[in-house]
Amino acid sequence: MVGIVVVSHSTLLAQGVVELATQMTQGKANIAIAAGVDDPENPIGTDAIAVMAAIEQVCDDDGVVVLMDLGSALLSTEMALELLDPELVEKVSLIAAPIVEGTMAASVAAAAGLTREVVIAEASSALDVKKAHLGEATSAQQDDQKNMQQEDLQDDQNGDGNSPSIASQIPDGLTLSVEWQVQNPHGLHARPAATIVGTLASFDADLALFKGDQQANAKSLNSIAKLGVRCGEVIRLQANGAMAQQAVDAFTQLANDHFGEAAQVSKMLAGEGCLGEQGGQGGESQEETLVPSPVNVAPEGALAGISVSDGVAIAPAAIFSVAMPAVPMREFVGASAEMLTLKNAIAQVQQDLTSEAVGPHGAIFESHGLMLADPEIISALEQMVAKNVTSERAWLTVMEALAAQYAAAESQYMREREADIWDITRRVMIVLTGDKGSALTLTDPVVLFARDLMPSDVASLDKSKVVAICLSEGGKTSHSAILARAMGIPALVKTKGCLEQVHAGDTVILDGFAGHLWFAPPTDIEQALELKRQQWRDDIENSAANAQAPAITKAGSAISVLANIGGPNDVEQALACGAEGVGLFRTEFLFQQSDVLPSEEEQYQVYRDIAAAFGDKPVTIRSLDVGGDKPLTAYPMPAEDNPFLGQRGVRLCLAHPELFATQLRAILRAHAEQPNIQLMIPMIATVDEVQQVKALLVQQCAQLGLNDTGLAVGIMIEVPAAVFNAEALAKEVDFFSIGTNDLTQYVMAADRGNSAIAELVDYFQPAVISAIAHTCDVANKAGISVSMCGEMAGDTKATETLLSLGLSKFSASAALLPELKAMIRRS
Ligand code: PEP
Ligand code: MG
């Protein structure tokens, strides 16, 4: 990737510019700063050595583009070139582009993997948006003018106006193609389509996917999804261009793995053959089952709907209507400016979706992010704004057309994605217009009525106020239905006529078991429904009661069962599910939810309050675990070639002591009030790292005036080096917690997010089991506790094995705890 260097007299200025660029590129650009001088009295200036170091830091084979502010910045940079290795100098381009706009444009182009020439061209024309807005001639217009003058001159000299076009100088490559009969039970639904796009997007080739004579852009999620490829259908990838062969090879490899669904395909082939739309699993929610809905005939006095979540609720009705923000009446401000507005709005929504994608139903919001990243949407928008259409109008028009295509899809699953398109459309429209609409404020419990709800609406519902949901539209596999089910809210979809018959405030009874909505049932039916409701509540309470009982194995060992949480919102559910404390509090959420870093005070309050909610049960706070793979808007970091092997977790924290010290101080202060808090450090590989953390803790303790805090300090065992160094590490810390998510990826050298190698990312692999066994062995011999907080801990298929290896604490998502406890009791 082309590196970017920003040379400025002022560190603050350079940091601000880089902060903007990092936000725009979501941390993907590789940017270094050479700014200010090392003189506390007079910090404004530039330093050739610093420029040289910055160039060396970001230069690879693709070269570096340097942007400078003024005066001596240029001189220092030129001097830096004289000091640099001449081979390196050839890869460095100094450009006159404006430092703010130029850095933005250069970073975006560099992050997209474009060449140095393109990066320079982008930066050099970076003022065009402003110029267009202010009615000045842009560089392209100036170039056109110059070219016309030159052509006129040549025509005058040659008497011939025909020069060869650039396109005709590029030789036509061979067109390669490969065919594949799709065996995925649900065809190419969103997940396999995303796998295809994720793999093919980076190849420099034109890639088209065909189903019969229908054609899709193989780099576009929406385009592939619209093909509606079903199990048993044949698709053909057609590739043309420089990397056609590599793209075909990568596609073939993916196809052989059934686009990341090899396990589902073999299960299906062993049994039933291809599933039609009426059976098996649906989409990215693997637990969704599309069973044929029996025709539900409503008894007299009730309406029939399709039940998507069981339960019975009796409450007044409230009607929820979400309006799409209106397109504002305003002047068109130029194609580049309108496009920039659109890209910024899309980027902002993507950023929001990234933080939602870490939540319990992250996959839904992750798929929304993929839909937004679709190049087809961008090119359709470009075509519209080129016709002088404002950004808001262009966005709505393009997305309306896309939603209509989904609505007309052959497959039910694809039709139900229409709601997802409307959800992202509305989110971007809200950013574009600033019009959030009027939210429904609820004070008492209600049955919520709507035409349809978007996933973000459902996720933000106050469960204590919404006791049931009734939709006149919606679908069984819609993401809102999945969320309602996960939140335990009884819900009906496709309850035809419900909106016409209901009035706000009417008391209604929603029977999610039978799929009925009652308005004013006869007394005997009302009593029977009330009984059914009580029975349902009792059952929930009974299972919750068992969840609170301890988990004791048949041999009589008491095993701790703790919860993994992401923030205060998870506390209630964790306690209700029987968590005996928190084995992993991922503190990233505090840092990812805002554009500014959380202050020490804010962090302290959150840590203290969460610990207080757990009384004297242990609460394990994991220090910040972010890095190149999980960038923070609030703390821009340079992009890395191998982020999973780079500055993440404790490595980043130790390299940025100001960031780390703030968090440690907050934890120490919270611990002084809540002694049930313990600290856990992620990504530890060496004893030296632990000692550095402990030294920082001692230093911060002293600054806070605390003598000996008695804060227990443990580490995550998730890097193979930590397994090999376990004996030495056990002497330094109070506990180990095995992070199988990362341990598996590092032991197997297999990216945990890459479905092409999914069978390697498997914690049952003997090498991973052996690393776990060694860790448990060392901890037990050293007399420190050993727990597990990776996904494996919540997998009941692994429980017996883990107990036999000597694991004494398990930490998993709250919803898994009752079943995990039951499994431990059976073991
Ligand atoms: C792990 O790696 O197993 C773990 C629990 O940490 P995270 O998934 O947050 O990286
Ligand atoms: Mg981890």
Tab-separated table of C-alpha atoms and ligand atoms in Angstrom, residues 584 586 588 622 625 630 648 716 718 738-743 752 789-791, ligand 1:
chain	number	residue	atom	x	y	z
A	584	LEU	CA	-14.441	-11.362	30.609
A	586	ARG	CA	-14.568	-6.572	26.922
A	588	GLU	CA	-13.618	-2.036	23.891
A	622	ARG	CA	-9.958	-6.927	30.372
A	625	ASP	CA	-7.940	-5.052	23.286
A	630	LYS	CA	-10.189	-3.127	15.402
A	648	ARG	CA	-2.908	-5.068	19.213
A	716	MET	CA	-5.190	-14.177	28.669
A	718	GLU	CA	-4.175	-16.621	23.510
A	738	ILE	CA	-7.624	-19.117	27.902
A	739	GLY	CA	-8.856	-17.130	24.906
A	740	THR	CA	-9.583	-19.912	22.458
A	741	ASN	CA	-10.723	-17.553	19.707
A	742	ASP	CA	-7.282	-16.098	19.233
A	743	LEU	CA	-5.355	-19.102	20.539
A	752	ARG	CA	-10.421	-16.540	12.566
A	789	CYS	CA	-13.361	-17.129	28.121
A	790	GLY	CA	-13.148	-17.961	24.397
A	791	GLU	CA	-16.163	-19.353	22.511
B	1	PEP	C1	-10.366	-14.892	22.657
B	1	PEP	O1	-9.481	-14.545	21.869
B	1	PEP	O2	-10.706	-16.075	22.855
B	1	PEP	C2	-11.119	-13.867	23.390
B	1	PEP	C3	-11.992	-14.190	24.330
B	1	PEP	O3	-10.907	-12.578	23.047
B	1	PEP	P1	-11.571	-11.825	21.777
B	1	PEP	O4	-12.537	-12.798	21.144
B	1	PEP	O5	-12.221	-10.627	22.335
B	1	PEP	O6	-10.375	-11.556	20.940
